[in-house]
């Protein structure tokens, strides 16, 4: 009954509201006869089956033109399939559908055939699509002008494990997510694992707070050529990590908190990223906790300005690589660093 008195509402945004699909009434949108824009993005427990039950009651008479449903499924779930019933539930006058970042892998037979013929733009980027027979029906989208299947959308690191199984045709097996009762993941690693390589692995995340079991033995972590635009942290549990490589990860911003717990690092590669004027402008050193670091590679990172205290705390630094950077100002205090070689 929450929308009963809002019959004149044309735009509705409910993003990041932790909406759980099991709690959504099938008649929730019935009063909204004037609605033209609906955004339900970033409610990763909403899910397609539950949403379709709410949409099908208004599909034939609503004037909804734009539907945004980015990330209504946990993006870390195994790939899912969207059913023909979901297509049938969509408003028949819909022109723009954004269903990016939903772990979509497959579309059921007939799903594309049942999409509204009025669709002009579809965004299904950052999903997991396989090359399967559903593609035979693409020509059924006779009025479609723009199709977006690009990747690269970045999410924060997960803080809970998604359901072990997702059954798109069964509503009974979907877990009821109670966010308030969930604790942060403490990810275990094999006890003798020392080297972990995840280069060019298709990861696209903001590196936010994350926990590993602190009994691990990891010494080398290579995450080169993934998409990590922001390093925020802190990262817990990597107490023995000595070598961290984030080469070519599209990093544009680093929080001072990211390196707080990585105090055993000796080698850090941040080369071939996009720091520009932002990353090192702060008066606070990003590396102040890295007293054991001996090699720091910041080459080819588009650094134009570095603050005076940028390298404060790097007491054991021997090699600093800064080549191929368009410096406009360089007035860095390295008097406290035992710098063996500076390459510019």
mmCIF file with all atom_site columns, N, CA and C in Angstrom, residues 23-95:
data_model
loop_
_atom_site.group_PDB
_atom_site.id
_atom_site.type_symbol
_atom_site.label_atom_id
_atom_site.label_alt_id
_atom_site.label_comp_id
_atom_site.label_asym_id
_atom_site.label_entity_id
_atom_site.label_seq_id
_atom_site.pdbx_PDB_ins_code
_atom_site.Cartn_x
_atom_site.Cartn_y
_atom_site.Cartn_z
_atom_site.occupancy
_atom_site.B_iso_or_equiv
_atom_site.pdbx_formal_charge
_atom_site.auth_seq_id
_atom_site.auth_comp_id
_atom_site.auth_asym_id
_atom_site.auth_atom_id
_atom_site.pdbx_PDB_model_num
ATOM 1   N N  . UNK A 1 23 ? 10.168 -10.209 -0.292  1.00 0.00 ? 23 UNK A N  1
ATOM 2   C CA . UNK A 1 23 ? 9.297  -9.318  0.462   1.00 0.00 ? 23 UNK A CA 1
ATOM 3   C C  . UNK A 1 23 ? 8.533  -8.337  -0.432  1.00 0.00 ? 23 UNK A C  1
ATOM 4   N N  . UNK A 1 24 ? 8.672  -8.478  -1.754  1.00 0.00 ? 24 UNK A N  1
ATOM 5   C CA . UNK A 1 24 ? 8.033  -7.547  -2.683  1.00 0.00 ? 24 UNK A CA 1
ATOM 6   C C  . UNK A 1 24 ? 6.663  -8.085  -3.092  1.00 0.00 ? 24 UNK A C  1
ATOM 7   N N  . UNK A 1 25 ? 5.627  -7.294  -2.872  1.00 0.00 ? 25 UNK A N  1
ATOM 8   C CA . UNK A 1 25 ? 4.272  -7.683  -3.252  1.00 0.00 ? 25 UNK A CA 1
ATOM 9   C C  . UNK A 1 25 ? 4.103  -7.608  -4.765  1.00 0.00 ? 25 UNK A C  1
ATOM 10  N N  . UNK A 1 26 ? 3.345  -8.533  -5.313  1.00 0.00 ? 26 UNK A N  1
ATOM 11  C CA . UNK A 1 26 ? 3.115  -8.535  -6.763  1.00 0.00 ? 26 UNK A CA 1
ATOM 12  C C  . UNK A 1 26 ? 2.308  -7.324  -7.216  1.00 0.00 ? 26 UNK A C  1
ATOM 13  N N  . UNK A 1 27 ? 1.628  -6.657  -6.283  1.00 0.00 ? 27 UNK A N  1
ATOM 14  C CA . UNK A 1 27 ? 0.799  -5.498  -6.635  1.00 0.00 ? 27 UNK A CA 1
ATOM 15  C C  . UNK A 1 27 ? 1.447  -4.167  -6.264  1.00 0.00 ? 27 UNK A C  1
ATOM 16  N N  . UNK A 1 28 ? 2.732  -4.185  -5.942  1.00 0.00 ? 28 UNK A N  1
ATOM 17  C CA . UNK A 1 28 ? 3.364  -2.995  -5.385  1.00 0.00 ? 28 UNK A CA 1
ATOM 18  C C  . UNK A 1 28 ? 3.317  -1.799  -6.331  1.00 0.00 ? 28 UNK A C  1
ATOM 19  N N  . UNK A 1 29 ? 3.394  -2.032  -7.646  1.00 0.00 ? 29 UNK A N  1
ATOM 20  C CA . UNK A 1 29 ? 3.443  -0.919  -8.594  1.00 0.00 ? 29 UNK A CA 1
ATOM 21  C C  . UNK A 1 29 ? 2.082  -0.570  -9.199  1.00 0.00 ? 29 UNK A C  1
ATOM 22  N N  . UNK A 1 30 ? 1.031  -1.276  -8.814  1.00 0.00 ? 30 UNK A N  1
ATOM 23  C CA . UNK A 1 30 ? -0.286 -1.062  -9.419  1.00 0.00 ? 30 UNK A CA 1
ATOM 24  C C  . UNK A 1 30 ? -0.784 0.384   -9.348  1.00 0.00 ? 30 UNK A C  1
ATOM 25  N N  . UNK A 1 31 ? -0.599 1.097   -8.228  1.00 0.00 ? 31 UNK A N  1
ATOM 26  C CA . UNK A 1 31 ? -1.121 2.474   -8.171  1.00 0.00 ? 31 UNK A CA 1
ATOM 27  C C  . UNK A 1 31 ? -0.366 3.466   -9.054  1.00 0.00 ? 31 UNK A C  1
ATOM 28  N N  . UNK A 1 32 ? 0.826  3.103   -9.522  1.00 0.00 ? 32 UNK A N  1
ATOM 29  C CA . UNK A 1 32 ? 1.701  4.064   -10.203 1.00 0.00 ? 32 UNK A CA 1
ATOM 30  C C  . UNK A 1 32 ? 1.405  4.107   -11.700 1.00 0.00 ? 32 UNK A C  1
ATOM 31  N N  . UNK A 1 33 ? 0.233  4.556   -12.035 1.00 0.00 ? 33 UNK A N  1
ATOM 32  C CA . UNK A 1 33 ? -0.216 4.545   -13.430 1.00 0.00 ? 33 UNK A CA 1
ATOM 33  C C  . UNK A 1 33 ? 0.471  5.598   -14.294 1.00 0.00 ? 33 UNK A C  1
ATOM 34  N N  . UNK A 1 34 ? 1.127  6.583   -13.665 1.00 0.00 ? 34 UNK A N  1
ATOM 35  C CA . UNK A 1 34 ? 1.804  7.638   -14.430 1.00 0.00 ? 34 UNK A CA 1
ATOM 36  C C  . UNK A 1 34 ? 3.309  7.414   -14.528 1.00 0.00 ? 34 UNK A C  1
ATOM 37  N N  . UNK A 1 35 ? 3.789  6.319   -13.987 1.00 0.00 ? 35 UNK A N  1
ATOM 38  C CA . UNK A 1 35 ? 5.229  6.081   -13.901 1.00 0.00 ? 35 UNK A CA 1
ATOM 39  C C  . UNK A 1 35 ? 5.846  5.903   -15.290 1.00 0.00 ? 35 UNK A C  1
ATOM 40  N N  . UNK A 1 36 ? 6.931  6.653   -15.544 1.00 0.00 ? 36 UNK A N  1
ATOM 41  C CA . UNK A 1 36 ? 7.662  6.517   -16.808 1.00 0.00 ? 36 UNK A CA 1
ATOM 42  C C  . UNK A 1 36 ? 9.109  6.078   -16.597 1.00 0.00 ? 36 UNK A C  1
ATOM 43  N N  . UNK A 1 37 ? 9.615  6.231   -15.361 1.00 0.00 ? 37 UNK A N  1
ATOM 44  C CA . UNK A 1 37 ? 11.023 5.919   -15.073 1.00 0.00 ? 37 UNK A CA 1
ATOM 45  C C  . UNK A 1 37 ? 11.096 5.173   -13.745 1.00 0.00 ? 37 UNK A C  1
ATOM 46  N N  . UNK A 1 38 ? 11.751 4.004   -13.754 1.00 0.00 ? 38 UNK A N  1
ATOM 47  C CA . UNK A 1 38 ? 11.884 3.198   -12.541 1.00 0.00 ? 38 UNK A CA 1
ATOM 48  C C  . UNK A 1 38 ? 13.307 2.678   -12.435 1.00 0.00 ? 38 UNK A C  1
ATOM 49  N N  . UNK A 1 39 ? 13.957 2.958   -11.303 1.00 0.00 ? 39 UNK A N  1
ATOM 50  C CA . UNK A 1 39 ? 15.331 2.506   -11.074 1.00 0.00 ? 39 UNK A CA 1
ATOM 51  C C  . UNK A 1 39 ? 15.379 1.686   -9.786  1.00 0.00 ? 39 UNK A C  1
ATOM 52  N N  . UNK A 1 40 ? 15.658 0.400   -9.933  1.00 0.00 ? 40 UNK A N  1
ATOM 53  C CA . UNK A 1 40 ? 15.743 -0.527  -8.801  1.00 0.00 ? 40 UNK A CA 1
ATOM 54  C C  . UNK A 1 40 ? 17.153 -1.095  -8.657  1.00 0.00 ? 40 UNK A C  1
ATOM 55  N N  . UNK A 1 41 ? 18.124 -0.396  -9.181  1.00 0.00 ? 41 UNK A N  1
ATOM 56  C CA . UNK A 1 41 ? 19.494 -0.897  -9.238  1.00 0.00 ? 41 UNK A CA 1
ATOM 57  C C  . UNK A 1 41 ? 20.117 -1.075  -7.855  1.00 0.00 ? 41 UNK A C  1
ATOM 58  N N  . UNK A 1 42 ? 21.104 -1.968  -7.814  1.00 0.00 ? 42 UNK A N  1
ATOM 59  C CA . UNK A 1 42 ? 21.930 -2.200  -6.623  1.00 0.00 ? 42 UNK A CA 1
ATOM 60  C C  . UNK A 1 42 ? 21.105 -2.681  -5.426  1.00 0.00 ? 42 UNK A C  1
ATOM 61  N N  . UNK A 1 43 ? 20.172 -3.558  -5.719  1.00 0.00 ? 43 UNK A N  1
ATOM 62  C CA . UNK A 1 43 ? 19.456 -4.322  -4.691  1.00 0.00 ? 43 UNK A CA 1
ATOM 63  C C  . UNK A 1 43 ? 19.677 -5.793  -5.033  1.00 0.00 ? 43 UNK A C  1
ATOM 64  N N  . UNK A 1 44 ? 20.802 -6.351  -4.594  1.00 0.00 ? 44 UNK A N  1
ATOM 65  C CA . UNK A 1 44 ? 21.246 -7.629  -5.147  1.00 0.00 ? 44 UNK A CA 1
ATOM 66  C C  . UNK A 1 44 ? 20.519 -8.846  -4.589  1.00 0.00 ? 44 UNK A C  1
ATOM 67  N N  . UNK A 1 45 ? 19.475 -8.622  -3.796  1.00 0.00 ? 45 UNK A N  1
ATOM 68  C CA . UNK A 1 45 ? 18.615 -9.730  -3.381  1.00 0.00 ? 45 UNK A CA 1
ATOM 69  C C  . UNK A 1 45 ? 17.224 -9.603  -3.999  1.00 0.00 ? 45 UNK A C  1
ATOM 70  N N  . UNK A 1 46 ? 17.069 -8.691  -4.950  1.00 0.00 ? 46 UNK A N  1
ATOM 71  C CA . UNK A 1 46 ? 15.773 -8.523  -5.612  1.00 0.00 ? 46 UNK A CA 1
ATOM 72  C C  . UNK A 1 46 ? 15.507 -9.673  -6.576  1.00 0.00 ? 46 UNK A C  1
ATOM 73  N N  . UNK A 1 47 ? 16.421 -9.893  -7.513  1.00 0.00 ? 47 UNK A N  1
ATOM 74  C CA . UNK A 1 47 ? 16.419 -11.026 -8.438  1.00 0.00 ? 47 UNK A CA 1
ATOM 75  C C  . UNK A 1 47 ? 15.287 -10.957 -9.468  1.00 0.00 ? 47 UNK A C  1
ATOM 76  N N  . UNK A 1 48 ? 15.537 -11.569 -10.602 1.00 0.00 ? 48 UNK A N  1
ATOM 77  C CA . UNK A 1 48 ? 14.666 -11.440 -11.765 1.00 0.00 ? 48 UNK A CA 1
ATOM 78  C C  . UNK A 1 48 ? 13.285 -12.065 -11.560 1.00 0.00 ? 48 UNK A C  1
ATOM 79  N N  . UNK A 1 49 ? 13.225 -13.228 -10.950 1.00 0.00 ? 49 UNK A N  1
ATOM 80  C CA . UNK A 1 49 ? 11.935 -13.903 -10.798 1.00 0.00 ? 49 UNK A CA 1
ATOM 81  C C  . UNK A 1 49 ? 10.970 -13.110 -9.932  1.00 0.00 ? 49 UNK A C  1
ATOM 82  N N  . UNK A 1 50 ? 11.468 -12.579 -8.830  1.00 0.00 ? 50 UNK A N  1
ATOM 83  C CA . UNK A 1 50 ? 10.607 -11.795 -7.949  1.00 0.00 ? 50 UNK A CA 1
ATOM 84  C C  . UNK A 1 50 ? 10.179 -10.491 -8.616  1.00 0.00 ? 50 UNK A C  1
ATOM 85  N N  . UNK A 1 51 ? 11.109 -9.856  -9.317  1.00 0.00 ? 51 UNK A N  1
ATOM 86  C CA . UNK A 1 51 ? 10.767 -8.612  -9.999  1.00 0.00 ? 51 UNK A CA 1
ATOM 87  C C  . UNK A 1 51 ? 9.712  -8.848  -11.070 1.00 0.00 ? 51 UNK A C  1
ATOM 88  N N  . UNK A 1 52 ? 9.814  -9.957  -11.780 1.00 0.00 ? 52 UNK A N  1
ATOM 89  C CA . UNK A 1 52 ? 8.844  -10.226 -12.848 1.00 0.00 ? 52 UNK A CA 1
ATOM 90  C C  . UNK A 1 52 ? 7.425  -10.360 -12.299 1.00 0.00 ? 52 UNK A C  1
ATOM 91  N N  . UNK A 1 53 ? 7.279  -10.891 -11.088 1.00 0.00 ? 53 UNK A N  1
ATOM 92  C CA . UNK A 1 53 ? 5.951  -11.004 -10.478 1.00 0.00 ? 53 UNK A CA 1
ATOM 93  C C  . UNK A 1 53 ? 5.340  -9.631  -10.224 1.00 0.00 ? 53 UNK A C  1
ATOM 94  N N  . UNK A 1 54 ? 6.190  -8.668  -9.876  1.00 0.00 ? 54 UNK A N  1
ATOM 95  C CA . UNK A 1 54 ? 5.699  -7.313  -9.620  1.00 0.00 ? 54 UNK A CA 1
ATOM 96  C C  . UNK A 1 54 ? 5.433  -6.554  -10.914 1.00 0.00 ? 54 UNK A C  1
ATOM 97  N N  . UNK A 1 55 ? 6.211  -6.857  -11.956 1.00 0.00 ? 55 UNK A N  1
ATOM 98  C CA . UNK A 1 55 ? 6.057  -6.122  -13.215 1.00 0.00 ? 55 UNK A CA 1
ATOM 99  C C  . UNK A 1 55 ? 4.888  -6.635  -14.056 1.00 0.00 ? 55 UNK A C  1
ATOM 100 N N  . UNK A 1 56 ? 4.621  -7.937  -13.985 1.00 0.00 ? 56 UNK A N  1
ATOM 101 C CA . UNK A 1 56 ? 3.609  -8.497  -14.881 1.00 0.00 ? 56 UNK A CA 1
ATOM 102 C C  . UNK A 1 56 ? 2.214  -7.951  -14.612 1.00 0.00 ? 56 UNK A C  1
ATOM 103 N N  . UNK A 1 57 ? 1.978  -7.465  -13.393 1.00 0.00 ? 57 UNK A N  1
ATOM 104 C CA . UNK A 1 57 ? 0.652  -6.914  -13.076 1.00 0.00 ? 57 UNK A CA 1
ATOM 105 C C  . UNK A 1 57 ? 0.426  -5.557  -13.733 1.00 0.00 ? 57 UNK A C  1
ATOM 106 N N  . UNK A 1 58 ? 1.511  -4.907  -14.191 1.00 0.00 ? 58 UNK A N  1
ATOM 107 C CA . UNK A 1 58 ? 1.359  -3.584  -14.812 1.00 0.00 ? 58 UNK A CA 1
ATOM 108 C C  . UNK A 1 58 ? 1.849  -3.565  -16.260 1.00 0.00 ? 58 UNK A C  1
ATOM 109 N N  . UNK A 1 59 ? 2.256  -4.702  -16.788 1.00 0.00 ? 59 UNK A N  1
ATOM 110 C CA . UNK A 1 59 ? 2.939  -4.724  -18.081 1.00 0.00 ? 59 UNK A CA 1
ATOM 111 C C  . UNK A 1 59 ? 2.087  -4.205  -19.234 1.00 0.00 ? 59 UNK A C  1
ATOM 112 N N  . UNK A 1 60 ? 0.777  -4.354  -19.149 1.00 0.00 ? 60 UNK A N  1
ATOM 113 C CA . UNK A 1 60 ? -0.072 -4.015  -20.290 1.00 0.00 ? 60 UNK A CA 1
ATOM 114 C C  . UNK A 1 60 ? -0.689 -2.624  -20.236 1.00 0.00 ? 60 UNK A C  1
ATOM 115 N N  . UNK A 1 61 ? -0.573 -1.939  -19.090 1.00 0.00 ? 61 UNK A N  1
ATOM 116 C CA . UNK A 1 61 ? -1.203 -0.620  -19.057 1.00 0.00 ? 61 UNK A CA 1
ATOM 117 C C  . UNK A 1 61 ? -0.287 0.496   -18.571 1.00 0.00 ? 61 UNK A C  1
ATOM 118 N N  . UNK A 1 62 ? 0.882  0.177   -18.075 1.00 0.00 ? 62 UNK A N  1
ATOM 119 C CA . UNK A 1 62 ? 1.782  1.236   -17.630 1.00 0.00 ? 62 UNK A CA 1
ATOM 120 C C  . UNK A 1 62 ? 2.448  1.910   -18.822 1.00 0.00 ? 62 UNK A C  1
ATOM 121 N N  . UNK A 1 63 ? 2.865  3.153   -18.619 1.00 0.00 ? 63 UNK A N  1
ATOM 122 C CA . UNK A 1 63 ? 3.573  3.894   -19.661 1.00 0.00 ? 63 UNK A CA 1
ATOM 123 C C  . UNK A 1 63 ? 5.064  3.964   -19.353 1.00 0.00 ? 63 UNK A C  1
ATOM 124 N N  . UNK A 1 64 ? 5.568  2.979   -18.619 1.00 0.00 ? 64 UNK A N  1
ATOM 125 C CA . UNK A 1 64 ? 6.974  2.957   -18.225 1.00 0.00 ? 64 UNK A CA 1
ATOM 126 C C  . UNK A 1 64 ? 7.873  2.890   -19.456 1.00 0.00 ? 64 UNK A C  1
ATOM 127 N N  . UNK A 1 65 ? 8.809  3.847   -19.547 1.00 0.00 ? 65 UNK A N  1
ATOM 128 C CA . UNK A 1 65 ? 9.718  3.920   -20.691 1.00 0.00 ? 65 UNK A CA 1
ATOM 129 C C  . UNK A 1 65 ? 11.132 3.464   -20.346 1.00 0.00 ? 65 UNK A C  1
ATOM 130 N N  . UNK A 1 66 ? 11.543 3.696   -19.087 1.00 0.00 ? 66 UNK A N  1
ATOM 131 C CA . UNK A 1 66 ? 12.925 3.409   -18.683 1.00 0.00 ? 66 UNK A CA 1
ATOM 132 C C  . UNK A 1 66 ? 12.914 2.513   -17.449 1.00 0.00 ? 66 UNK A C  1
ATOM 133 N N  . UNK A 1 67 ? 13.623 1.394   -17.531 1.00 0.00 ? 67 UNK A N  1
ATOM 134 C CA . UNK A 1 67 ? 13.756 0.483   -16.394 1.00 0.00 ? 67 UNK A CA 1
ATOM 135 C C  . UNK A 1 67 ? 15.233 0.188   -16.175 1.00 0.00 ? 67 UNK A C  1
ATOM 136 N N  . UNK A 1 68 ? 15.751 0.606   -15.019 1.00 0.00 ? 68 UNK A N  1
ATOM 137 C CA . UNK A 1 68 ? 17.138 0.339   -14.647 1.00 0.00 ? 68 UNK A CA 1
ATOM 138 C C  . UNK A 1 68 ? 17.173 -0.731  -13.562 1.00 0.00 ? 68 UNK A C  1
ATOM 139 N N  . UNK A 1 69 ? 17.799 -1.850  -13.868 1.00 0.00 ? 69 UNK A N  1
ATOM 140 C CA . UNK A 1 69 ? 17.900 -2.948  -12.901 1.00 0.00 ? 69 UNK A CA 1
ATOM 141 C C  . UNK A 1 69 ? 19.337 -3.477  -12.866 1.00 0.00 ? 69 UNK A C  1
ATOM 142 N N  . UNK A 1 70 ? 20.286 -2.559  -12.830 1.00 0.00 ? 70 UNK A N  1
ATOM 143 C CA . UNK A 1 70 ? 21.686 -2.938  -12.652 1.00 0.00 ? 70 UNK A CA 1
ATOM 144 C C  . UNK A 1 70 ? 21.876 -3.603  -11.288 1.00 0.00 ? 70 UNK A C  1
ATOM 145 N N  . UNK A 1 71 ? 22.583 -4.743  -11.270 1.00 0.00 ? 71 UNK A N  1
ATOM 146 C CA . UNK A 1 71 ? 22.974 -5.382  -10.011 1.00 0.00 ? 71 UNK A CA 1
ATOM 147 C C  . UNK A 1 71 ? 21.781 -5.703  -9.109  1.00 0.00 ? 71 UNK A C  1
ATOM 148 N N  . UNK A 1 72 ? 20.786 -6.418  -9.673  1.00 0.00 ? 72 UNK A N  1
ATOM 149 C CA . UNK A 1 72 ? 19.705 -6.943  -8.828  1.00 0.00 ? 72 UNK A CA 1
ATOM 150 C C  . UNK A 1 72 ? 19.959 -8.411  -8.493  1.00 0.00 ? 72 UNK A C  1
ATOM 151 N N  . UNK A 1 73 ? 21.105 -8.912  -8.929  1.00 0.00 ? 73 UNK A N  1
ATOM 152 C CA . UNK A 1 73 ? 21.604 -10.238 -8.568  1.00 0.00 ? 73 UNK A CA 1
ATOM 153 C C  . UNK A 1 73 ? 23.029 -10.042 -8.076  1.00 0.00 ? 73 UNK A C  1
ATOM 154 N N  . UNK A 1 74 ? 23.424 -10.792 -7.081  1.00 0.00 ? 74 UNK A N  1
ATOM 155 C CA . UNK A 1 74 ? 24.790 -10.677 -6.584  1.00 0.00 ? 74 UNK A CA 1
ATOM 156 C C  . UNK A 1 74 ? 25.775 -10.884 -7.730  1.00 0.00 ? 74 UNK A C  1
ATOM 157 N N  . UNK A 1 75 ? 26.648 -9.907  -8.011  1.00 0.00 ? 75 UNK A N  1
ATOM 158 C CA . UNK A 1 75 ? 27.537 -10.015 -9.176  1.00 0.00 ? 75 UNK A CA 1
ATOM 159 C C  . UNK A 1 75 ? 28.582 -11.107 -9.047  1.00 0.00 ? 75 UNK A C  1
ATOM 160 N N  . UNK A 1 76 ? 28.760 -11.655 -7.840  1.00 0.00 ? 76 UNK A N  1
ATOM 161 C CA . UNK A 1 76 ? 29.735 -12.716 -7.636  1.00 0.00 ? 76 UNK A CA 1
ATOM 162 C C  . UNK A 1 76 ? 29.097 -14.103 -7.704  1.00 0.00 ? 76 UNK A C  1
ATOM 163 N N  . UNK A 1 77 ? 27.794 -14.152 -8.011  1.00 0.00 ? 77 UNK A N  1
ATOM 164 C CA . UNK A 1 77 ? 27.117 -15.431 -8.150  1.00 0.00 ? 77 UNK A CA 1
ATOM 165 C C  . UNK A 1 77 ? 27.598 -16.151 -9.407  1.00 0.00 ? 77 UNK A C  1
ATOM 166 N N  . UNK A 1 78 ? 27.376 -17.460 -9.451  1.00 0.00 ? 78 UNK A N  1
ATOM 167 C CA . UNK A 1 78 ? 27.618 -18.178 -10.693 1.00 0.00 ? 78 UNK A CA 1
ATOM 168 C C  . UNK A 1 78 ? 26.661 -17.655 -11.756 1.00 0.00 ? 78 UNK A C  1
ATOM 169 N N  . UNK A 1 79 ? 27.015 -17.836 -13.028 1.00 0.00 ? 79 UNK A N  1
ATOM 170 C CA . UNK A 1 79 ? 26.201 -17.305 -14.108 1.00 0.00 ? 79 UNK A CA 1
ATOM 171 C C  . UNK A 1 79 ? 24.778 -17.823 -14.075 1.00 0.00 ? 79 UNK A C  1
ATOM 172 N N  . UNK A 1 80 ? 23.810 -16.946 -14.349 1.00 0.00 ? 80 UNK A N  1
ATOM 173 C CA . UNK A 1 80 ? 22.406 -17.324 -14.299 1.00 0.00 ? 80 UNK A CA 1
ATOM 174 C C  . UNK A 1 80 ? 21.764 -17.160 -15.672 1.00 0.00 ? 80 UNK A C  1
ATOM 175 N N  . UNK A 1 81 ? 20.567 -17.682 -15.797 1.00 0.00 ? 81 UNK A N  1
ATOM 176 C CA . UNK A 1 81 ? 19.792 -17.580 -17.027 1.00 0.00 ? 81 UNK A CA 1
ATOM 177 C C  . UNK A 1 81 ? 18.501 -16.829 -16.741 1.00 0.00 ? 81 UNK A C  1
ATOM 178 N N  . UNK A 1 82 ? 18.113 -15.958 -17.671 1.00 0.00 ? 82 UNK A N  1
ATOM 179 C CA . UNK A 1 82 ? 16.864 -15.214 -17.530 1.00 0.00 ? 82 UNK A CA 1
ATOM 180 C C  . UNK A 1 82 ? 15.791 -15.896 -18.367 1.00 0.00 ? 82 UNK A C  1
ATOM 181 N N  . UNK A 1 83 ? 14.600 -16.008 -17.809 1.00 0.00 ? 83 UNK A N  1
ATOM 182 C CA . UNK A 1 83 ? 13.547 -16.795 -18.437 1.00 0.00 ? 83 UNK A CA 1
ATOM 183 C C  . UNK A 1 83 ? 12.683 -15.967 -19.385 1.00 0.00 ? 83 UNK A C  1
ATOM 184 N N  . UNK A 1 84 ? 11.932 -16.690 -20.189 1.00 0.00 ? 84 UNK A N  1
ATOM 185 C CA . UNK A 1 84 ? 10.959 -16.084 -21.091 1.00 0.00 ? 84 UNK A CA 1
ATOM 186 C C  . UNK A 1 84 ? 9.893  -15.323 -20.307 1.00 0.00 ? 84 UNK A C  1
ATOM 187 N N  . UNK A 1 85 ? 9.556  -15.806 -19.118 1.00 0.00 ? 85 UNK A N  1
ATOM 188 C CA . UNK A 1 85 ? 8.539  -15.139 -18.298 1.00 0.00 ? 85 UNK A CA 1
ATOM 189 C C  . UNK A 1 85 ? 8.949  -13.728 -17.911 1.00 0.00 ? 85 UNK A C  1
ATOM 190 N N  . UNK A 1 86 ? 10.248 -13.524 -17.698 1.00 0.00 ? 86 UNK A N  1
ATOM 191 C CA . UNK A 1 86 ? 10.694 -12.174 -17.359 1.00 0.00 ? 86 UNK A CA 1
ATOM 192 C C  . UNK A 1 86 ? 10.446 -11.225 -18.525 1.00 0.00 ? 86 UNK A C  1
ATOM 193 N N  . UNK A 1 87 ? 10.754 -11.663 -19.734 1.00 0.00 ? 87 UNK A N  1
ATOM 194 C CA . UNK A 1 87 ? 10.506 -10.823 -20.911 1.00 0.00 ? 87 UNK A CA 1
ATOM 195 C C  . UNK A 1 87 ? 9.031  -10.466 -21.029 1.00 0.00 ? 87 UNK A C  1
ATOM 196 N N  . UNK A 1 88 ? 8.171  -11.437 -20.790 1.00 0.00 ? 88 UNK A N  1
ATOM 197 C CA . UNK A 1 88 ? 6.730  -11.201 -20.901 1.00 0.00 ? 88 UNK A CA 1
ATOM 198 C C  . UNK A 1 88 ? 6.228  -10.224 -19.842 1.00 0.00 ? 88 UNK A C  1
ATOM 199 N N  . UNK A 1 89 ? 6.929  -10.157 -18.711 1.00 0.00 ? 89 UNK A N  1
ATOM 200 C CA . UNK A 1 89 ? 6.479  -9.282  -17.624 1.00 0.00 ? 89 UNK A CA 1
ATOM 201 C C  . UNK A 1 89 ? 6.852  -7.823  -17.849 1.00 0.00 ? 89 UNK A C  1
ATOM 202 N N  . UNK A 1 90 ? 7.755  -7.555  -18.774 1.00 0.00 ? 90 UNK A N  1
ATOM 203 C CA . UNK A 1 90 ? 8.211  -6.185  -18.986 1.00 0.00 ? 90 UNK A CA 1
ATOM 204 C C  . UNK A 1 90 ? 7.110  -5.333  -19.618 1.00 0.00 ? 90 UNK A C  1
ATOM 205 N N  . UNK A 1 91 ? 7.011  -4.070  -19.210 1.00 0.00 ? 91 UNK A N  1
ATOM 206 C CA . UNK A 1 91 ? 6.012  -3.171  -19.802 1.00 0.00 ? 91 UNK A CA 1
ATOM 207 C C  . UNK A 1 91 ? 6.154  -3.108  -21.318 1.00 0.00 ? 91 UNK A C  1
ATOM 208 N N  . UNK A 1 92 ? 5.046  -3.138  -22.007 1.00 0.00 ? 92 UNK A N  1
ATOM 209 C CA . UNK A 1 92 ? 5.058  -3.247  -23.462 1.00 0.00 ? 92 UNK A CA 1
ATOM 210 C C  . UNK A 1 92 ? 5.511  -1.977  -24.164 1.00 0.00 ? 92 UNK A C  1
ATOM 211 N N  . UNK A 1 93 ? 5.553  -0.836  -23.441 1.00 0.00 ? 93 UNK A N  1
ATOM 212 C CA . UNK A 1 93 ? 6.009  0.415   -24.052 1.00 0.00 ? 93 UNK A CA 1
ATOM 213 C C  . UNK A 1 93 ? 7.448  0.761   -23.664 1.00 0.00 ? 93 UNK A C  1
ATOM 214 N N  . UNK A 1 94 ? 8.136  -0.169  -23.044 1.00 0.00 ? 94 UNK A N  1
ATOM 215 C CA . UNK A 1 94 ? 9.489  0.084   -22.552 1.00 0.00 ? 94 UNK A CA 1
ATOM 216 C C  . UNK A 1 94 ? 10.437 0.404   -23.712 1.00 0.00 ? 94 UNK A C  1
ATOM 217 N N  . UNK A 1 95 ? 11.259 1.452   -23.520 1.00 0.00 ? 95 UNK A N  1
ATOM 218 C CA . UNK A 1 95 ? 12.210 1.860   -24.554 1.00 0.00 ? 95 UNK A CA 1
ATOM 219 C C  . UNK A 1 95 ? 13.664 1.655   -24.136 1.00 0.00 ? 95 UNK A C  1
#
